[in-house]
Coordinates of C-alpha atoms and ligand atoms in Angstrom, one line a residue:
Chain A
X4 CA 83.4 98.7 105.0
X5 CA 84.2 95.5 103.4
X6 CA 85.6 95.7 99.6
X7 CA 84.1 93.3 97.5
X8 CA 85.9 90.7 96.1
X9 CA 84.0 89.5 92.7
X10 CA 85.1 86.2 90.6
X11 CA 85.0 86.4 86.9
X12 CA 86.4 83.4 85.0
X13 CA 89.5 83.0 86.2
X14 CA 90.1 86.1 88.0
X15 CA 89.4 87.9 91.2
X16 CA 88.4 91.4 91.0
X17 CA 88.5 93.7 94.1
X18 CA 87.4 97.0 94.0
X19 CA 88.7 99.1 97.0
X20 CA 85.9 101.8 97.8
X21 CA 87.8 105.9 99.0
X22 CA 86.9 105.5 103.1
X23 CA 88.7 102.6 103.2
X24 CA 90.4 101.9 106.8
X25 CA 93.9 100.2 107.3
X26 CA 91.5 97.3 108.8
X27 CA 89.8 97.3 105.7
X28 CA 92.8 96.7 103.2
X29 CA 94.5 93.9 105.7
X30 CA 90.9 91.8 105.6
X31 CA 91.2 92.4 101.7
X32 CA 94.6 91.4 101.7
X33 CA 94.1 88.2 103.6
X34 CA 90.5 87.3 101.6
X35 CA 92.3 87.8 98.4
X36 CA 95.3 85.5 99.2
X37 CA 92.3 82.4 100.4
X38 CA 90.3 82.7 97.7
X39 CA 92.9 82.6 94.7
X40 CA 93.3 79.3 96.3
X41 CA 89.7 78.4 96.8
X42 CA 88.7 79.6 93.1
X43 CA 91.8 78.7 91.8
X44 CA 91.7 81.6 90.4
X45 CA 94.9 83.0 87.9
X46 CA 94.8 86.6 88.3
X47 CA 93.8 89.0 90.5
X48 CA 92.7 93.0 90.1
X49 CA 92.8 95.3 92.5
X50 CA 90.7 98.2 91.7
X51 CA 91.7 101.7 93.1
X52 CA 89.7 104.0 90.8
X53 CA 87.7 105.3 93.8
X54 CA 90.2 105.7 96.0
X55 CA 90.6 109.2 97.5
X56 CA 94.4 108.8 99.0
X57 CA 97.2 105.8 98.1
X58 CA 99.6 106.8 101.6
X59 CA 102.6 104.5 102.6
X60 CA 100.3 102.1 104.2
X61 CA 97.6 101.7 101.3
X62 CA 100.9 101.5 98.9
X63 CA 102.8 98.7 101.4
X64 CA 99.8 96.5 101.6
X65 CA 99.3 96.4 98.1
X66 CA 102.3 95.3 97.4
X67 CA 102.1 92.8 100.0
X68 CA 98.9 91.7 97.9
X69 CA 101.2 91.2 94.9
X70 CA 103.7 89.6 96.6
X71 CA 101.6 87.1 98.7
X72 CA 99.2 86.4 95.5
X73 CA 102.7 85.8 93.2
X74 CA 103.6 83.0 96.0
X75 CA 100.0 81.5 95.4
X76 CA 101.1 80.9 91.7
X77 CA 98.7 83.7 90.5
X78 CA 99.2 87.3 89.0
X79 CA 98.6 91.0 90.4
X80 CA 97.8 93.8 88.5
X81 CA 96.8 97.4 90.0
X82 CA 94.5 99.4 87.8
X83 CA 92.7 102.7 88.2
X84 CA 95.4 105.0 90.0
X85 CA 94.1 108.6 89.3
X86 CA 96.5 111.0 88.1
X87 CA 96.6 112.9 91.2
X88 CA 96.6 109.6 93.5
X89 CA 100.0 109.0 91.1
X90 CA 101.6 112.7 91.9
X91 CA 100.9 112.3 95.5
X92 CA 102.5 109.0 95.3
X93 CA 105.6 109.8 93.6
X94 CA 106.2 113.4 95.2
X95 CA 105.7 110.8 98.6
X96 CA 108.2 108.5 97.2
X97 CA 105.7 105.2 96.6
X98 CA 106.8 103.8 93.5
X99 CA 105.1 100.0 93.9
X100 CA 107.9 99.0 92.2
X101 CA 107.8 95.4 91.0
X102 CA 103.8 95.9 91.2
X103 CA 102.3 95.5 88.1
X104 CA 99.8 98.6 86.8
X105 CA 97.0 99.0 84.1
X106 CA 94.8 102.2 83.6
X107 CA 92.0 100.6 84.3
X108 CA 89.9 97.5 84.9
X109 CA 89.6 96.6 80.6
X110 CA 93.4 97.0 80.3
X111 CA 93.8 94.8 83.9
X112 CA 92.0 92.1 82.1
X113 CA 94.2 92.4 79.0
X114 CA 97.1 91.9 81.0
X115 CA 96.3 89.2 82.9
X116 CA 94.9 87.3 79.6
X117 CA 98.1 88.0 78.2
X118 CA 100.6 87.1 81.7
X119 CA 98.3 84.4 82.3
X120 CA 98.3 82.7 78.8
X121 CA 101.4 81.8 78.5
X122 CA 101.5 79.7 81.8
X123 CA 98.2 78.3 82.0
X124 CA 96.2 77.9 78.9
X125 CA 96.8 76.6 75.6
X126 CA 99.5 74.4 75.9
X127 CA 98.6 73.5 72.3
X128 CA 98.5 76.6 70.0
X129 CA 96.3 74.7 67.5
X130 CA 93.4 74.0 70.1
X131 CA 92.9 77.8 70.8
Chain B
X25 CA 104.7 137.6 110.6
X26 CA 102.1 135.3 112.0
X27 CA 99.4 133.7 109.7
X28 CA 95.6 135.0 110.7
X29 CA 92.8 132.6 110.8
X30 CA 90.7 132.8 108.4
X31 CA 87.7 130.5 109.6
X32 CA 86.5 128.1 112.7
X33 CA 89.3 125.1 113.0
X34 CA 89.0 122.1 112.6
X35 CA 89.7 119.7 115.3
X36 CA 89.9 115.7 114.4
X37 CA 90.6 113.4 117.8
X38 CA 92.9 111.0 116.4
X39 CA 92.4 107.4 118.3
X40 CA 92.0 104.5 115.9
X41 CA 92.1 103.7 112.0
X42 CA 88.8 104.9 111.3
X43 CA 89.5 108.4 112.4
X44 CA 92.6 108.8 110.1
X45 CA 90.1 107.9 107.1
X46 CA 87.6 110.7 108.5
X47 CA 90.4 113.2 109.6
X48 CA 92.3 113.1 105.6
X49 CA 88.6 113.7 104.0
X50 CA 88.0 116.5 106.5
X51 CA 91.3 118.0 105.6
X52 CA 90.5 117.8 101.8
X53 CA 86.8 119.0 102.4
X54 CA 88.4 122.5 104.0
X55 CA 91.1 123.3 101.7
X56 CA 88.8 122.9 98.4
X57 CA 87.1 126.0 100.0
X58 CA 90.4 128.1 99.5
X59 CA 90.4 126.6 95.6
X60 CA 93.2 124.4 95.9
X61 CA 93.4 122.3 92.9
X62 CA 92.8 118.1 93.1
X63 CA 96.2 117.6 92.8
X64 CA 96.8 120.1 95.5
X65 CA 94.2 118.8 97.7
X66 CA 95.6 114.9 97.5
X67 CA 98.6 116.0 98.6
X68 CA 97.2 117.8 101.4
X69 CA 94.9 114.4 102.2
X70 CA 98.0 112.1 101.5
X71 CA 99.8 114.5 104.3
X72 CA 97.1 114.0 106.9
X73 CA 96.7 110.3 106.5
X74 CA 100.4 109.8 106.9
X75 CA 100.9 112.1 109.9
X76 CA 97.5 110.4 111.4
X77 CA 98.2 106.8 111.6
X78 CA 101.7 108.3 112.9
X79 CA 99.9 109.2 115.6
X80 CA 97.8 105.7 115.9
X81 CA 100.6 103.5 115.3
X82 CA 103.4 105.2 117.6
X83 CA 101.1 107.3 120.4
X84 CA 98.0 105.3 120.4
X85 CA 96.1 109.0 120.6
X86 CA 96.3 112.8 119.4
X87 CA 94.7 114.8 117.3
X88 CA 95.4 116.8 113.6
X89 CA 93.8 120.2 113.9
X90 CA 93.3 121.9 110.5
X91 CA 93.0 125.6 109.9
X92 CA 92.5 127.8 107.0
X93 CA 94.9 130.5 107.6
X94 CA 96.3 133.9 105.9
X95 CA 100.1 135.7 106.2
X96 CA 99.8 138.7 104.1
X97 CA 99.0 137.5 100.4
X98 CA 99.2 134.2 100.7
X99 CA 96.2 131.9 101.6
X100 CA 96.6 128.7 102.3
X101 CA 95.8 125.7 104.8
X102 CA 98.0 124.7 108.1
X103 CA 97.6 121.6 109.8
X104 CA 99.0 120.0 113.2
X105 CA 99.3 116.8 114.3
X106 CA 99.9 116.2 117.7
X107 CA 100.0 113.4 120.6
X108 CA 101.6 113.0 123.7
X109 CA 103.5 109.9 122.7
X110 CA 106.6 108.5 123.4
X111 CA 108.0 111.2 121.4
X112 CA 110.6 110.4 118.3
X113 CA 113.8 109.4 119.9
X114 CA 116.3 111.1 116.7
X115 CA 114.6 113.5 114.3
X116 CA 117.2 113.1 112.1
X117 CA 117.4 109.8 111.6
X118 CA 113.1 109.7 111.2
X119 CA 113.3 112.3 108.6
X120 CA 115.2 110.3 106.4
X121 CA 113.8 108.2 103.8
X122 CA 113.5 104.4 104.9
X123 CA 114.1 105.0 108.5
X124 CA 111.2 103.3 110.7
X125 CA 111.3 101.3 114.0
X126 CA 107.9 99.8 112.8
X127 CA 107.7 97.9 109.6
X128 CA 106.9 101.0 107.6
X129 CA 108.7 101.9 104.8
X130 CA 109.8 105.1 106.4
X131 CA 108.5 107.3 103.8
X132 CA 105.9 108.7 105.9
X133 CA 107.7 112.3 107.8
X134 CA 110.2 113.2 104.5
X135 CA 107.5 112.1 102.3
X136 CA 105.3 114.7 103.8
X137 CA 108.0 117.6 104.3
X138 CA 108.4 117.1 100.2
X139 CA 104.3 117.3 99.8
X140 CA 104.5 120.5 101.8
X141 CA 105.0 124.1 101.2
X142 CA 106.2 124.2 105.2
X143 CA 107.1 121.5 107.5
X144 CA 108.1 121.8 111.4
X145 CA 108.5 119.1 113.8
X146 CA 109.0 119.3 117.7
X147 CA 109.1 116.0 120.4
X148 CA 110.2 115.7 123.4
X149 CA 111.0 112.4 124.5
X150 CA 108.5 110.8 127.3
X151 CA 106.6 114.2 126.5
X152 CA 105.0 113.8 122.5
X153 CA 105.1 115.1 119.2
X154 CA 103.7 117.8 117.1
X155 CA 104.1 118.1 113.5
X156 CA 103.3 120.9 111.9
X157 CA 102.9 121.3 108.2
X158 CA 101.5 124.5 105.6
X159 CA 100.2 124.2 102.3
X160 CA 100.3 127.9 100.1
X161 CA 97.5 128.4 97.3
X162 CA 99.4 129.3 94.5
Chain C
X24 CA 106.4 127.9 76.3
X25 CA 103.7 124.8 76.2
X26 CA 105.5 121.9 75.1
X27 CA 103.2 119.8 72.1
X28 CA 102.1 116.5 72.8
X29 CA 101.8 114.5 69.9
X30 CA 99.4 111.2 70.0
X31 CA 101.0 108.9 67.6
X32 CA 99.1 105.5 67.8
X33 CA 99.0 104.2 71.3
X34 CA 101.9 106.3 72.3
X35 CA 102.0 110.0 73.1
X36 CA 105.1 112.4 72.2
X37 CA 105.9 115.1 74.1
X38 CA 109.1 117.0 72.8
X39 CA 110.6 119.7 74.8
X40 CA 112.1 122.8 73.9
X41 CA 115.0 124.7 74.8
X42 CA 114.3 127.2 76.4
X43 CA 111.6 125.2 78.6
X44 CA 110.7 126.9 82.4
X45 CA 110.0 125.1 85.4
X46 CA 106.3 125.5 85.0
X47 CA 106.5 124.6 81.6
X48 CA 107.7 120.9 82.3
X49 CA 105.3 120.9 85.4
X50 CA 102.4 121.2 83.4
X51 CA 103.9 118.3 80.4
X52 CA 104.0 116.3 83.5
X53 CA 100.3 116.9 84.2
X54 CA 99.0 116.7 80.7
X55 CA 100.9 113.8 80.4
X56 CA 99.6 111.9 82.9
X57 CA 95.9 113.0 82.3
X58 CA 96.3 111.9 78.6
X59 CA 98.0 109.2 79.1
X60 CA 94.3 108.1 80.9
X61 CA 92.3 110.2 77.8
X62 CA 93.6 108.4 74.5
X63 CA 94.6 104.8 76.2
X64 CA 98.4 105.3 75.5
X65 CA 100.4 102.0 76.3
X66 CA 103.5 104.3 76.3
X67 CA 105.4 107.9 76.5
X68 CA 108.4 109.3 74.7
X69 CA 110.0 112.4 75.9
X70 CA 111.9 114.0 73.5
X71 CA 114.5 116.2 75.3
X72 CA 116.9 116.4 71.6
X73 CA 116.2 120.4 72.0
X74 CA 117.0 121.0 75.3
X75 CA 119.9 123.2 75.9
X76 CA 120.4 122.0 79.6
X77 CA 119.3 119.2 81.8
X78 CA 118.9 120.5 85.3
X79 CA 118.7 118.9 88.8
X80 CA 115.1 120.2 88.7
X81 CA 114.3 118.8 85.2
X82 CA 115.8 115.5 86.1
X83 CA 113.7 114.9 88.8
X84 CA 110.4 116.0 86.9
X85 CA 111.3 113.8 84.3
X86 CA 112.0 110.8 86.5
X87 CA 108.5 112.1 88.4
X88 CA 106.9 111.8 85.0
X89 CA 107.8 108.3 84.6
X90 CA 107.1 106.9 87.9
X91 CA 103.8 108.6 87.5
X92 CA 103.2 107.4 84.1
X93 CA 104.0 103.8 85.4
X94 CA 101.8 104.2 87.7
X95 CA 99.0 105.2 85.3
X96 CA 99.8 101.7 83.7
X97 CA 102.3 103.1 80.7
X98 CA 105.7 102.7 79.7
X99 CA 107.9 106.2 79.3
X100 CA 111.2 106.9 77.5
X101 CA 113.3 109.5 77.4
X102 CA 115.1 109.7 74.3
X103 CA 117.8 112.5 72.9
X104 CA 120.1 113.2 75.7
X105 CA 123.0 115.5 73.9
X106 CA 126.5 113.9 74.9
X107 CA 127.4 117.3 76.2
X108 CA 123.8 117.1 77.9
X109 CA 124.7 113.7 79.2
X110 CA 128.7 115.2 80.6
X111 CA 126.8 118.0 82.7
X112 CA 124.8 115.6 84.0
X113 CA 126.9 113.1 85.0
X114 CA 129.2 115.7 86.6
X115 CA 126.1 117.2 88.7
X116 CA 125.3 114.0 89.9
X117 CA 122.2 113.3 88.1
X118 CA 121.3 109.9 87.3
X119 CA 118.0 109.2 86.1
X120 CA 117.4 106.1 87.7
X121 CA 114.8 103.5 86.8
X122 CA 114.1 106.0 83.6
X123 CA 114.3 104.3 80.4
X124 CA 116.1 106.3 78.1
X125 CA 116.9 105.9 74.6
X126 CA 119.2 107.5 71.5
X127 CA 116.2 109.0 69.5
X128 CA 112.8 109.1 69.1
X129 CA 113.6 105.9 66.7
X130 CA 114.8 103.7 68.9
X131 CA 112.3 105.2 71.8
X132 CA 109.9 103.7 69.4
X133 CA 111.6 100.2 69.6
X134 CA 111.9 100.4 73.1
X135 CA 108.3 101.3 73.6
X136 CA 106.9 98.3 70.7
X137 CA 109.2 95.6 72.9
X138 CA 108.3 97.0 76.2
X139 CA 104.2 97.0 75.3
X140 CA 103.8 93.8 72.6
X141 CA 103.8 91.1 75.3
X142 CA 100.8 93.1 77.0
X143 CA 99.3 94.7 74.5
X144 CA 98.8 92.9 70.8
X145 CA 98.9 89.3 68.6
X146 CA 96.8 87.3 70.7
X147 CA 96.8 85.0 68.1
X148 CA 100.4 84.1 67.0
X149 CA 100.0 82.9 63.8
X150 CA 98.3 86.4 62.8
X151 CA 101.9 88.0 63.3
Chain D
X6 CA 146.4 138.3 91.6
X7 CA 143.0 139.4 90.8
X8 CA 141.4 138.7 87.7
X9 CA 140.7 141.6 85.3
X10 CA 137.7 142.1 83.5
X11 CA 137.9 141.6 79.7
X12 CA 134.7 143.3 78.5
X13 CA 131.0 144.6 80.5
X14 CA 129.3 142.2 82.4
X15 CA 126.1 141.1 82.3
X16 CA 123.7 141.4 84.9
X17 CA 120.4 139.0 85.0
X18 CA 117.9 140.0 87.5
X19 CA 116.0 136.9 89.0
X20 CA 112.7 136.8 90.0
X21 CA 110.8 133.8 88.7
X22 CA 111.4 130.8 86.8
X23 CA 111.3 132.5 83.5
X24 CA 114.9 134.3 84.5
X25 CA 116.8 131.0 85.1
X26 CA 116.1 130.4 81.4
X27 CA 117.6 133.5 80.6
X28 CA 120.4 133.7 82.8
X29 CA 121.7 130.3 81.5
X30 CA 120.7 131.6 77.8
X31 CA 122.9 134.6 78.2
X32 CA 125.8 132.5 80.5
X33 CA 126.1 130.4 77.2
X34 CA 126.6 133.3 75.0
X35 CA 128.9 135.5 76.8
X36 CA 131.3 132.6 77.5
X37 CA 131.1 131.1 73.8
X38 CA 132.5 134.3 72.6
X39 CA 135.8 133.2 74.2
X40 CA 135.7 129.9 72.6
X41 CA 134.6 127.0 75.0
X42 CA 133.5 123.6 73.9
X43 CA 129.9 122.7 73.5
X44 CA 130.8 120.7 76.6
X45 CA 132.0 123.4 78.4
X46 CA 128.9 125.6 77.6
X47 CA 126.7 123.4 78.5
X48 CA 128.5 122.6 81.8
X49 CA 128.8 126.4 82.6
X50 CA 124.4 126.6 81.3
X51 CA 124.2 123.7 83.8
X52 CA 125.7 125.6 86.6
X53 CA 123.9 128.8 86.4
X54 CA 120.2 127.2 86.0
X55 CA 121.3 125.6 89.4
X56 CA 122.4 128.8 91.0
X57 CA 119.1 130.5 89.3
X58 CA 117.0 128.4 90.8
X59 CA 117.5 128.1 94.2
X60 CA 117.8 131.9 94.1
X61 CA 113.9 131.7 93.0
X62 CA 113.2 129.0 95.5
X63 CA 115.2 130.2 98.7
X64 CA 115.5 133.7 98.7
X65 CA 112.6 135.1 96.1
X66 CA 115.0 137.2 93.9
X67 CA 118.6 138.0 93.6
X68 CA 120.9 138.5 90.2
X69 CA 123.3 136.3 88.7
X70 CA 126.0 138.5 87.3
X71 CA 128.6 137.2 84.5
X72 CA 131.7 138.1 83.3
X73 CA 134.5 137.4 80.9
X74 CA 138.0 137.7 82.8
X75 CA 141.7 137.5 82.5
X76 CA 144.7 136.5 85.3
X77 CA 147.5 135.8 84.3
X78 CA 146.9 133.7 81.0
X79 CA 144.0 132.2 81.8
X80 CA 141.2 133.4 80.4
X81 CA 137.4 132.5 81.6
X82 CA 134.3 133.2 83.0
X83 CA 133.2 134.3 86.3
X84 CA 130.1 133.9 87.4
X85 CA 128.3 135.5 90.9
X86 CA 125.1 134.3 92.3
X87 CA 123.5 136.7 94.4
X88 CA 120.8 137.4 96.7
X89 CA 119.2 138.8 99.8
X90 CA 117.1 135.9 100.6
X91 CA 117.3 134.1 104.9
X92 CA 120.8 132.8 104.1
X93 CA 122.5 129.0 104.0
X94 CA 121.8 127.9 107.9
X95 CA 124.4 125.0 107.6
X96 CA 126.8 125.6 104.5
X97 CA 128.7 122.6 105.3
X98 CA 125.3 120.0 105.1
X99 CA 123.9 122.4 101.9
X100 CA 127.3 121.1 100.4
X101 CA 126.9 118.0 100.7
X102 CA 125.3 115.4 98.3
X103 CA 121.5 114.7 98.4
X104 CA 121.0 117.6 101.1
X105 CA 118.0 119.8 100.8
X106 CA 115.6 121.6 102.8
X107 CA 113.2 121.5 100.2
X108 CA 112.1 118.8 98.2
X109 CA 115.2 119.3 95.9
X110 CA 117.5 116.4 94.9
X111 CA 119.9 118.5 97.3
X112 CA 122.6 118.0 94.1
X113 CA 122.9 121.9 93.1
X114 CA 125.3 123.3 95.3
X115 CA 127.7 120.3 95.6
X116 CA 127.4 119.6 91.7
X117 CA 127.9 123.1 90.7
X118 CA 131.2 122.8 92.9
X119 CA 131.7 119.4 90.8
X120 CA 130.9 121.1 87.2
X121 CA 133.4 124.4 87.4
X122 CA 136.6 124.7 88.1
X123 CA 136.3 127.4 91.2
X124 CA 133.7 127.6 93.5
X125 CA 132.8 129.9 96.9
X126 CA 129.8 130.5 98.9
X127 CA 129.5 133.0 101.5
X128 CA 126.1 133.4 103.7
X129 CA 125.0 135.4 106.7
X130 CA 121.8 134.4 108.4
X131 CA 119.5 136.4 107.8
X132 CA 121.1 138.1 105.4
X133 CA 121.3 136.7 102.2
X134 CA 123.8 134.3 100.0
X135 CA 126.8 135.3 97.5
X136 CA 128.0 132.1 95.5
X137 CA 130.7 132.7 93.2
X138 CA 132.2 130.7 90.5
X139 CA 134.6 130.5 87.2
X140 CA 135.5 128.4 85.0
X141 CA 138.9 129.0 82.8
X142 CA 139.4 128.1 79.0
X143 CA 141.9 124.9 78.5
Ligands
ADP212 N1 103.9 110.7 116.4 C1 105.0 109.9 116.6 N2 105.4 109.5 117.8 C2 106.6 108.8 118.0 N3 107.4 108.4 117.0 C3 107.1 108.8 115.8 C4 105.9 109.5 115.5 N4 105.9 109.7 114.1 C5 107.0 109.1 113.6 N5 107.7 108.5 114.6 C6 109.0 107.8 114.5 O1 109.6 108.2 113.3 C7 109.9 107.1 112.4 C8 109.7 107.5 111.0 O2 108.4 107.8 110.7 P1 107.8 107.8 109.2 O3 108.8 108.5 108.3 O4 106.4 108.3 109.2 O5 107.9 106.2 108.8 P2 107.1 104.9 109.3 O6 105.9 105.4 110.0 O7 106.8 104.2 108.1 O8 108.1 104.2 110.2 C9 108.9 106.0 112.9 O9 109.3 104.7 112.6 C10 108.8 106.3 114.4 O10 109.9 105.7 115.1
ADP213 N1 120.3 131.0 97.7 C1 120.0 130.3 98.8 N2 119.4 130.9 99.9 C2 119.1 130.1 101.0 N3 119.4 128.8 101.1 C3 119.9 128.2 100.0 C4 120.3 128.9 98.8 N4 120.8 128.0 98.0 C5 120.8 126.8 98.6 N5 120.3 126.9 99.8 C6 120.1 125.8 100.8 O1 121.0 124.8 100.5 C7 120.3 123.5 100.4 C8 121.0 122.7 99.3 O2 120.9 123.3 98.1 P1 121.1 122.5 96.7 O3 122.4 121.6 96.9 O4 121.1 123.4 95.6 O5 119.9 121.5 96.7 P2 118.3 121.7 96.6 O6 118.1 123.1 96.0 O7 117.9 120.6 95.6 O8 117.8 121.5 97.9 C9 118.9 123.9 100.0 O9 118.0 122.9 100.3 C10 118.7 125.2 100.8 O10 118.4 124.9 102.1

């Protein structure tokens, strides 16, 4: 199953489905980091509202993600972790630390607006 | 006192990354019968999908077997993983956080002993592994 | 003993009572995080000013609490550590890492406006 | 020179989390009467919840047992942790930091040693766990 990666504006939005194999996640991975370049894109949003289990492997990649998209010159944000998906996590001993998170996909937008703004748009504070 | 079974096990042949998606959903899709609760049964699928690509990534192929069991009040679900793998060359050292010979973060076997109600692990080198872990309805 | 939960704008209050049992802080830790999704909240004080002792086994819940919280998009702070609460603690061992913590539910305030402005409000800045 | 006992004891039965409350509740009282420091208190609360709890988590039940006593001219209070529970396999790894065959911080034993002034813990496989500990007034 391939997760679908959907432009808006500036932004890449990815929303990761719950049978989601290790495969999966690495052609994700690797999609995400070409098309922030292709699209130019400034943020990206990884969507894990569906997503049954976040595991070691789930938690590594997606930090990879934020790491390889950061290199790319463009911003990460994590939204939708259920509250059950974040016990298991933390009683595991995931923490995605230096991951940025958001509750879900209208709060992932706000942060990117907001981490994105100040870098790339409106140099000028009287044009907005 | 040894636990009685309380229905048909389940037995999920563990050879590549699909099966450790279908053998975690499995695993939740029994223990919601006893009434574990979602946390509970994310926990139990987080277990599973840990100990399964274990198996994937270090034996190549096993199988998690996943039982509904009973020991005198308590109900709960029991699960083994097992291969015939290389085996883990020092417990020890594997149980602790951060230890991996891959490029895992090592979280994976004390990770799951803390998710657990019971945890038990036995490999032989040359021979395999078999993990064995027990979640308690509460 | 349920501990209340107070919504106070976008932030939620919890504020813990003496004689609190395990269970007790178990399910704060779940309401918490389920809220925390409910009413939006860009942020979580725990008020520990009440408690009479600060255990290995509250320690960790509480640093579980934040990790999951983070992970639910949120900020937490722990505010009202007694100094004689703070000596037993130090003396056990128990650190509280990567836990914000703060002297009262004042400057847990502070902390949280500082930690969520950049994300969360003024847009525009001349509106500020 | 044994210490002698300055007025009844108290005896806390525990059995679930509720009685680690207690016990630390009435720890705090009995030794106040002699005139420790909040401090103190809260160090000698501390150490009992710990001792409580792993009661409740390794052994089921057990008592925790305080007393105010006397040797020589110190005064304090004497504290005994006890239960019938499988016993402390390896006393010298459960003392030591970050140890725990649960998914504890492994910091109650060793702290508890840190946080009073005298500390002993005697276990038999099999057949249970006595920890004992006092702190004297300064
Ligand atoms: N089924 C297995 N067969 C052989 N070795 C294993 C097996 N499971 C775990 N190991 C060994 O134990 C180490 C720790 O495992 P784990 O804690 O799951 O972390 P990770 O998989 O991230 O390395 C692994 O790096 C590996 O060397
Ligand atoms: N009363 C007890 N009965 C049996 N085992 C115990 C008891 N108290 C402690 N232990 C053992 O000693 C280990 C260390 O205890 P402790 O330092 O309090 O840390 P934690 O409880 O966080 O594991 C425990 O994990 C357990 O194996």
């Amino acid at each position: 199953m391939v997760v679908p990666i959907l432009k808006q504006g500036q932004y890449l939005i990815a929303s990761i489905q719950a049978a989601l194999t290790d495969a999966d996640l690495l052609k994700m991975r690797d999609a995400l980091a070409e098309q922030v370049g292709r699209f130019r894109s400034r943020g990206v949003i990884v969507d894990v509202t569906a997503l049954d289990v976040m595991d070691s492997f789930a938690a590594r990649t997606l930090s990879d993600i934020a790491n390889m998209i950061r290199l790319r010159g463009a911003e990460t944000v994590i939204v939708g972790i259920q509250p059950e998906v974040a016990f298991s996590m933390v009683q595991l001993g995931l923490k995605l630390e230096g991951v940025a998170t958001a509750l879900d996909l209208e709060e992932g937008l706000d942060y990117l607006d907001h981490k994105t703004r100040r870098i790339n748009r409106a140099p000028n504070p009287f044009t907005r | 006192m040894r636990p009685t079974l309380l229905q048909d096990d389940i037995r999920v042949p563990i050879t590549s990354d699909i099966d450790i998606v279908y053998a975690r959903q499995k695993g939740r899709e029994l223990a919601s019968q006893l009434g574990f609760s979602s946390s509970e049964l994310a926990l139990i699928a987080t277990a599973i999908s840990e100990l399964a690509r274990n198996i994937v990534r270090y034996a190549g192929n096993g199988a998690i077997v996943i039982k509904l069991v009973e020991r005198g009040e308590k109900r709960g679900v029991h699960i083994v993983a097992t291969d015939e793998g290389p085996g883990i060359r020092n417990i020890a050292l594997a149980m602790q956080d951060g230890y991996s010979t891959s490029d895992g973060l090592g979280l994976g076997l004390p990770g799951v002993r803390r998710l657990m109600d019971e945890f038990e692990v036995v490999s032989k080198n040359g021979e395999g592994t078999t993990v064995t872990i027990k979640k308690w309805l509460r």
